XYZ file of C-alpha atoms in Angstrom:
512
model
C 37.459 84.324 -69.883
C 38.257 85.921 -66.710
C 42.077 86.306 -65.731
C 42.789 83.453 -62.995
C 43.786 85.419 -59.417
C 44.171 82.570 -57.178
C 47.585 82.264 -55.467
C 49.358 79.307 -54.153
C 49.291 79.758 -50.191
C 52.642 79.124 -48.594
C 51.182 77.054 -45.799
C 48.287 76.366 -43.812
C 46.358 78.564 -42.103
C 45.657 77.366 -38.599
C 45.858 80.068 -34.956
C 45.817 77.807 -32.526
C 48.715 74.935 -31.676
C 47.447 70.955 -33.458
C 46.711 69.937 -29.897
C 44.764 67.077 -31.180
C 47.804 66.124 -33.773
C 49.751 64.816 -30.530
C 49.853 61.308 -30.487
C 49.698 61.448 -26.397
C 46.535 62.816 -26.432
C 45.458 61.063 -30.028
C 43.875 57.520 -29.575
C 44.992 55.033 -31.871
C 44.226 51.501 -31.491
C 47.118 49.521 -30.344
C 48.360 46.227 -31.340
C 50.380 44.066 -29.022
C 51.987 41.212 -29.565
C 51.457 40.017 -26.403
C 47.757 40.229 -28.006
C 48.846 36.607 -29.676
C 50.135 34.811 -26.842
C 46.504 35.521 -24.695
C 46.135 32.272 -23.247
C 42.406 32.802 -23.222
C 42.512 33.053 -26.592
C 41.251 30.273 -28.687
C 42.999 28.594 -32.127
C 41.201 30.272 -34.856
C 41.031 33.715 -32.491
C 45.194 33.943 -32.425
C 44.997 31.982 -36.229
C 42.512 35.413 -37.332
C 44.556 38.338 -35.843
C 48.087 36.888 -36.997
C 46.836 36.997 -40.505
C 45.052 40.920 -39.874
C 48.939 41.383 -38.870
C 50.344 39.694 -41.580
C 48.264 41.484 -44.223
C 48.663 44.400 -42.986
C 50.294 46.481 -45.628
C 52.014 48.810 -44.374
C 54.778 47.534 -42.935
C 56.942 50.243 -40.171
C 60.287 49.392 -40.658
C 62.420 50.136 -37.513
C 65.189 47.696 -37.940
C 65.784 47.256 -41.664
C 66.935 50.711 -43.533
C 65.674 52.678 -46.422
C 68.822 52.865 -48.424
C 69.015 48.774 -48.139
C 65.818 48.473 -49.963
C 66.012 51.572 -51.594
C 67.517 53.957 -54.459
C 66.468 57.475 -53.497
C 66.753 59.841 -56.571
C 67.281 63.252 -57.159
C 66.286 66.290 -56.984
C 63.171 66.597 -55.180
C 60.050 66.930 -55.832
C 58.756 69.060 -53.803
C 60.537 70.502 -50.383
C 58.707 72.552 -47.102
C 60.747 74.196 -43.966
C 61.703 70.134 -42.617
C 60.473 67.832 -44.907
C 61.151 66.394 -48.849
C 59.444 64.201 -51.333
C 62.047 61.765 -53.543
C 61.374 59.572 -56.006
C 62.471 56.488 -54.877
C 63.368 52.876 -56.730
C 63.242 49.430 -55.189
C 66.125 48.215 -55.880
C 65.300 44.904 -56.360
C 61.951 45.305 -57.562
C 62.570 47.862 -59.848
C 59.324 50.054 -58.918
C 59.366 53.907 -58.684
C 57.451 55.437 -55.373
C 57.116 58.777 -53.746
C 59.219 58.387 -50.186
C 58.416 61.258 -48.320
C 61.170 62.135 -45.997
C 60.957 63.919 -42.695
C 64.261 65.222 -40.623
C 63.745 64.424 -37.306
C 66.261 67.763 -36.477
C 64.468 70.356 -38.729
C 61.257 69.846 -37.391
C 59.391 70.502 -33.693
C 58.052 67.333 -32.075
C 54.794 68.653 -33.305
C 55.772 68.251 -36.796
C 56.573 65.390 -36.227
C 53.976 64.378 -34.523
C 51.499 65.743 -37.257
C 54.162 62.981 -39.403
C 53.750 60.188 -37.639
C 49.709 60.876 -37.340
C 49.257 61.470 -40.719
C 50.737 58.012 -41.322
C 48.377 56.055 -38.765
C 45.110 58.371 -40.628
C 46.356 56.525 -44.011
C 46.877 53.580 -42.973
C 43.702 53.072 -42.064
C 42.574 53.849 -45.523
C 41.788 51.792 -48.448
C 39.946 53.725 -51.706
C 41.166 54.353 -55.404
C 40.970 57.789 -54.331
C 43.054 58.212 -51.737
C 46.789 57.905 -52.149
C 47.924 54.659 -50.800
C 50.722 53.929 -48.024
C 53.003 51.578 -48.361
C 55.831 51.534 -45.696
C 57.199 53.455 -43.202
C 61.353 53.154 -42.280
C 62.344 55.066 -39.634
C 65.526 56.130 -37.476
C 67.165 58.739 -35.167
C 67.676 61.125 -37.746
C 64.427 60.657 -40.515
C 61.402 58.905 -41.386
C 60.327 57.470 -44.694
C 57.044 57.685 -45.609
C 56.959 55.020 -49.092
C 53.378 55.657 -50.964
C 52.424 54.801 -54.449
C 53.811 57.589 -57.325
C 51.273 59.919 -58.903
C 52.845 61.243 -62.157
C 50.731 63.752 -63.442
C 50.878 66.901 -61.117
C 48.244 68.481 -58.981
C 45.284 69.414 -60.054
C 45.815 72.887 -58.954
C 48.955 73.349 -62.036
C 46.211 71.867 -64.664
C 43.533 74.733 -62.967
C 46.566 77.216 -63.812
C 46.667 75.944 -67.225
C 43.595 75.555 -68.399
C 41.526 78.534 -66.181
C 38.569 76.624 -66.510
C 37.310 72.948 -67.346
C 34.418 71.730 -68.962
C 31.258 70.488 -66.711
C 31.768 67.074 -68.000
C 35.578 67.030 -66.959
C 34.497 68.766 -63.383
C 32.423 66.323 -63.241
C 34.914 63.615 -62.792
C 37.638 65.230 -61.064
C 34.757 65.994 -58.290
C 32.971 62.750 -58.593
C 36.104 60.858 -57.995
C 37.092 63.517 -54.845
C 33.705 63.114 -53.523
C 33.824 59.182 -53.386
C 36.957 59.459 -51.495
C 35.603 61.866 -48.836
C 32.460 59.391 -48.337
C 34.737 56.847 -47.726
C 36.854 58.870 -45.290
C 33.696 59.956 -44.089
C 31.721 56.960 -43.851
C 35.294 56.150 -41.546
C 34.858 59.169 -38.930
C 37.779 60.582 -40.616
C 37.895 64.680 -41.376
C 40.333 66.295 -44.249
C 40.058 69.623 -42.706
C 42.357 70.721 -45.902
C 40.659 70.175 -49.454
C 42.112 72.133 -52.023
C 43.760 71.394 -55.173
C 47.081 71.115 -54.301
C 46.007 67.664 -52.698
C 44.952 66.401 -55.115
C 46.932 64.567 -57.746
C 46.381 63.097 -60.779
C 47.172 59.084 -61.103
C 48.827 59.580 -64.381
C 49.477 62.067 -67.375
C 45.721 61.988 -68.288
C 43.975 64.495 -66.676
C 40.914 62.721 -67.229
C 42.276 59.251 -65.155
C 42.299 58.822 -61.684
C 42.413 61.431 -59.003
C 44.085 60.337 -55.438
C 43.052 62.551 -52.304
C 46.897 63.641 -50.729
C 47.800 65.082 -47.496
C 46.060 64.003 -44.694
C 48.771 65.852 -42.057
C 45.716 67.987 -40.256
C 43.101 64.940 -40.933
C 41.492 63.837 -37.677
C 39.121 61.073 -36.017
C 35.800 63.209 -35.178
C 32.875 61.859 -33.217
C 30.021 62.152 -34.613
C 28.218 63.853 -31.637
C 30.785 66.161 -30.893
C 31.783 69.459 -33.060
C 35.106 70.161 -33.833
C 36.929 73.758 -32.728
C 40.468 73.467 -34.222
C 40.685 76.939 -36.877
C 42.732 75.388 -39.524
C 42.436 75.326 -43.302
C 43.476 76.828 -45.902
C 41.800 80.701 -46.652
C 40.016 80.224 -50.300
C 38.615 76.924 -49.010
C 38.160 76.926 -45.467
C 34.495 76.766 -44.653
C 32.967 79.986 -42.428
C 31.474 77.845 -38.918
C 35.271 76.713 -39.107
C 36.654 80.065 -38.384
C 33.967 80.341 -35.556
C 35.841 77.643 -34.166
C 32.626 75.249 -34.572
C 32.365 72.903 -36.907
C 31.616 69.306 -38.429
C 32.973 66.536 -41.236
C 31.160 68.520 -43.722
C 33.894 71.598 -43.777
C 35.362 69.558 -45.919
C 31.944 69.248 -48.556
C 32.077 73.626 -48.368
C 36.221 73.169 -49.824
C 34.992 70.848 -52.419
C 31.780 73.383 -53.563
C 34.803 76.442 -53.913
C 36.921 74.298 -55.532
C 34.362 73.211 -58.087
C 33.627 77.283 -58.375
C 37.295 77.573 -59.365
C 36.857 74.817 -61.744
C 34.085 75.707 -63.914
C 34.999 79.629 -63.955
C 38.853 79.954 -63.262
C 38.774 81.910 -60.291
C 37.437 81.901 -56.403
C 34.453 82.877 -54.677
C 35.950 84.780 -52.138
C 39.052 86.850 -53.396
C 40.685 90.231 -51.541
C 44.189 91.804 -51.575
C 45.249 89.907 -47.984
C 44.131 87.266 -46.203
C 41.954 89.085 -43.495
C 40.445 90.179 -46.917
C 39.559 86.588 -48.145
C 38.639 85.484 -44.504
C 36.048 88.066 -43.779
C 34.408 87.370 -47.073
C 34.666 83.554 -46.082
C 32.386 84.738 -42.912
C 30.151 86.659 -44.777
C 29.743 83.090 -47.342
C 28.214 85.623 -49.827
C 29.028 84.680 -53.327
C 27.373 84.969 -56.961
C 27.578 83.709 -60.355
C 27.233 87.048 -62.120
C 29.891 87.417 -64.607
C 30.080 86.294 -68.082
C 31.796 83.247 -66.898
C 28.538 81.361 -65.409
C 26.479 82.150 -68.279
C 27.274 79.270 -70.189
C 27.283 76.533 -67.313
C 24.037 74.570 -66.302
C 21.674 75.484 -63.754
C 22.302 72.177 -62.143
C 25.899 72.699 -62.027
C 25.290 76.314 -60.416
C 22.638 74.108 -57.934
C 25.283 71.368 -57.230
C 27.720 74.519 -55.024
C 25.037 76.142 -53.957
C 24.458 72.598 -51.721
C 27.727 72.690 -50.889
C 28.180 76.163 -49.846
C 24.935 76.742 -47.859
C 26.287 78.718 -45.595
C 24.371 76.757 -42.617
C 25.823 73.823 -42.331
C 23.049 71.707 -40.784
C 21.491 71.897 -44.659
C 24.578 71.859 -46.663
C 24.905 68.344 -48.344
C 26.328 65.792 -46.782
C 29.100 63.646 -49.182
C 26.523 60.901 -50.070
C 23.899 63.623 -50.752
C 26.046 65.206 -53.247
C 27.159 62.102 -54.967
C 23.030 61.529 -55.802
C 22.800 65.232 -57.140
C 21.833 64.877 -60.627
C 24.613 66.781 -61.997
C 26.600 64.111 -60.862
C 24.396 61.301 -60.786
C 24.122 61.858 -64.874
C 27.677 60.407 -65.163
C 27.714 57.166 -62.604
C 28.661 53.619 -63.995
C 25.901 51.623 -65.129
C 25.911 48.001 -64.170
C 25.073 46.598 -67.412
C 27.838 48.652 -69.415
C 30.318 46.971 -67.119
C 28.562 43.093 -67.370
C 31.704 42.277 -69.702
C 33.579 43.481 -66.728
C 32.267 41.602 -64.112
C 31.984 38.774 -65.621
C 35.914 38.719 -65.619
C 35.910 39.749 -62.269
C 33.566 37.161 -61.028
C 35.476 34.272 -62.552
C 39.330 35.418 -60.896
C 37.368 36.052 -57.706
C 35.574 31.964 -58.049
C 38.731 30.422 -57.979
C 40.205 32.962 -55.969
C 40.764 31.189 -52.160
C 43.863 31.254 -50.227
C 44.429 28.742 -47.640
C 47.781 29.437 -46.307
C 48.277 32.381 -44.026
C 51.938 32.834 -45.532
C 50.564 32.675 -49.510
C 47.739 34.859 -48.475
C 50.934 37.647 -47.122
C 53.089 37.238 -50.011
C 50.608 37.104 -52.901
C 48.746 40.872 -50.969
C 53.075 41.850 -51.339
C 53.067 41.261 -54.237
C 49.544 42.719 -55.091
C 50.254 45.907 -53.899
C 54.539 46.147 -55.156
C 53.351 44.999 -59.246
C 49.720 45.404 -60.041
C 49.891 48.537 -62.301
C 48.079 51.097 -63.168
C 46.243 49.975 -66.348
C 45.742 46.389 -64.436
C 43.623 48.163 -61.863
C 41.894 50.480 -64.157
C 39.196 48.381 -65.662
C 38.750 47.070 -61.891
C 38.074 50.410 -60.737
C 35.291 50.574 -63.050
C 34.090 47.482 -62.425
C 34.094 48.066 -59.020
C 32.787 51.494 -58.759
C 30.107 49.875 -60.704
C 29.522 47.830 -58.125
C 29.685 49.871 -55.223
C 26.068 51.664 -56.155
C 26.575 53.634 -52.359
C 29.592 54.995 -53.173
C 31.234 54.636 -49.646
C 34.027 52.633 -51.049
C 33.263 49.073 -50.217
C 31.390 46.476 -51.643
C 28.686 44.771 -49.301
C 26.510 42.237 -49.773
C 23.551 43.426 -51.258
C 25.510 45.142 -53.633
C 27.633 42.218 -54.843
C 23.975 40.004 -55.135
C 23.103 43.192 -57.227
C 25.461 42.873 -59.351
C 25.835 39.119 -59.466
C 21.735 38.974 -60.161
C 23.056 40.500 -63.364
C 24.913 37.260 -64.673
C 23.282 34.360 -62.743
C 19.772 33.311 -61.194
C 18.443 33.686 -58.063
C 19.764 30.992 -56.134
C 23.987 31.406 -57.285
C 24.107 34.874 -56.796
C 23.676 34.313 -52.650
C 25.566 31.222 -52.660
C 28.491 32.901 -54.561
C 28.232 36.546 -52.055
C 28.325 33.793 -49.224
C 31.417 32.296 -50.863
C 33.001 35.827 -52.176
C 32.491 37.188 -47.921
C 34.074 34.122 -46.599
C 37.241 33.475 -48.228
C 38.093 37.091 -49.868
C 37.044 39.116 -46.924
C 40.315 38.587 -45.561
C 39.997 41.379 -42.486
C 36.052 40.183 -41.938
C 35.197 43.770 -41.801
C 31.843 42.498 -42.865
C 32.497 44.138 -46.921
C 34.807 43.706 -49.414
C 37.595 46.528 -49.170
C 38.881 47.448 -52.894
C 42.001 46.482 -51.970
C 40.602 42.704 -51.282
C 38.678 43.447 -54.631
C 41.424 43.824 -56.538
C 43.348 41.171 -54.994
C 41.025 38.228 -56.324
C 39.735 39.789 -59.387
C 43.091 41.148 -60.962
C 44.664 37.972 -63.615
C 46.913 36.330 -61.215
C 48.309 34.343 -63.920
C 49.675 37.222 -65.702
C 50.424 38.873 -61.806
C 52.230 35.547 -60.817
C 55.065 35.349 -62.864
C 58.559 33.568 -63.037
C 60.022 37.054 -63.056
C 57.740 38.470 -61.258
C 58.352 35.901 -57.889
C 61.887 35.470 -58.898
C 62.106 39.031 -57.884
C 59.860 38.900 -54.718
C 61.549 36.280 -53.448
C 64.968 37.951 -53.978
C 63.313 40.964 -52.001
C 62.593 39.090 -49.411
C 65.692 36.566 -49.241
C 68.115 39.885 -47.647
C 71.269 37.643 -47.350
C 70.997 35.999 -50.965
C 70.967 32.475 -48.930
C 68.337 31.132 -51.522
C 65.975 30.767 -48.433
C 64.035 32.371 -46.615
C 64.387 32.040 -42.772
C 61.784 33.357 -40.158
C 63.784 36.605 -39.366
C 63.989 37.649 -42.443
C 59.676 37.213 -43.231
C 59.504 39.133 -39.696
C 61.160 41.962 -41.339
C 58.576 42.676 -44.347
C 55.630 41.296 -42.122
C 54.014 41.778 -39.782
C 55.347 44.303 -38.176
C 57.713 42.911 -35.710
C 54.004 42.000 -33.618
C 54.208 38.036 -34.648
C 55.714 35.711 -32.267
C 58.435 33.779 -33.096
C 56.245 30.541 -32.187
C 53.823 31.734 -34.549
C 56.366 32.062 -37.505
C 56.973 28.837 -37.129
C 53.284 27.505 -37.072
C 52.852 29.414 -40.632
C 56.309 27.767 -42.280
C 54.787 25.046 -41.460
C 51.800 25.251 -43.361
C 54.732 25.387 -46.162
C 57.231 22.689 -45.429
C 58.121 21.528 -42.333
C 61.970 22.619 -42.015
C 62.373 26.862 -40.624
C 63.179 28.763 -43.905
C 61.289 28.488 -47.501
C 63.215 27.757 -50.289
C 62.409 29.168 -54.203
C 60.711 25.912 -55.162
C 58.309 26.254 -52.011
C 58.208 29.051 -52.612
C 56.864 29.302 -55.720
C 54.401 26.312 -55.268
C 52.731 27.705 -53.193
C 52.004 30.999 -55.009
C 51.876 28.805 -58.009
C 49.091 27.583 -56.191
C 46.973 30.675 -56.537
C 47.400 31.154 -60.223
C 44.916 28.879 -61.489
């Protein structure tokens, strides 16, 4: 085994200004409160738009201090020139999160723009292998981005510790990265800085779930237009990025480099300086000649070659890479997941939320309280059903899975019901969060203790009832007008506040 010879770079390699990260030039879909008050909208259209806003699992808090909600712990988990990451414990719920804290005074306008850009990108993504953003707090001095906490550390540290991974373990890691990238690319988002430091283990189990992080250099791309900004990290950057003419397949090259390092313990391109490394990257020549590669299968080498193809046109995309025999040998078998599919289906069959507030609070509870243990089995089921690895369940994929446990007519009928009742954002497919919310054990999730804590978290003044103003702090990002909030509460009772009894009855209707 060779000595590991790769250093963690101090910063990303970027020779150009990050013009596309400027929020004035980056186009995001804007949501206006006035859109809900458009007189041309039908009652159902207003309800649908309101539901989407209420179910937005990422809330941006302008009028709520993070210190009223979280106890921020020391020391930092990591820090940079203008930001640090700390653990934060929710004062009511008792749940620990990761909180990225950005100092506006120490960051340039460009750096602040990059942080806000990253948050906007992450808000759009819902995939089990991409870190989930939960809340954003902002005041005049700082920005706080709250995400799920990954406790297993960076893949970089695991590489340093192990130096080489078995092919079986490498496949498990690379497949998850590819699934996350396939989802991103399907949604026209390119990461542009895939490297071991940006891959975290969800838990201490190095064979468990990984999460892709750091979308600060990502961007929405146009498939008909090449990108031209030179950005990335020397060891992993694709040759065409250096020439400022590239597309989303730059991520695939980086994934190929990462696979190479996992299997042999050192990078394909090395040098005494950054310039020397980049010179070798630009040439794009690498080999499998050292003794570490003698025990590596030809399939693994072929897989790397397909990703590290210098010509981007010939290079595999994420969907093709997931079908490569080296990766596909560990595909989840729907047949093996039948007991779990049957269990998930029974929960999905009884899931139907008819009230907007009920749906919003339930999604909040799922986001806050569902544990890694709760979701591990559901994740296997979801990935077994997701046969095209795009991170969503289509009608056809659901139908294929349901045919295994019921007849054709029942399966067709059940698929239509699932799409009607569970596709709450009307995307035309079942997203991962929607699947988890509908499939999780609701009797266990909606315990009296959790309901009491959730009520307490929303009831900010502690007077024993929830008002419209308190609901607005948690749901809808301030984009739902008071008159619509009144209509929403009237679905629960004829008052303008909700007692704990009202709250419990509303939520326990979902438990059975």
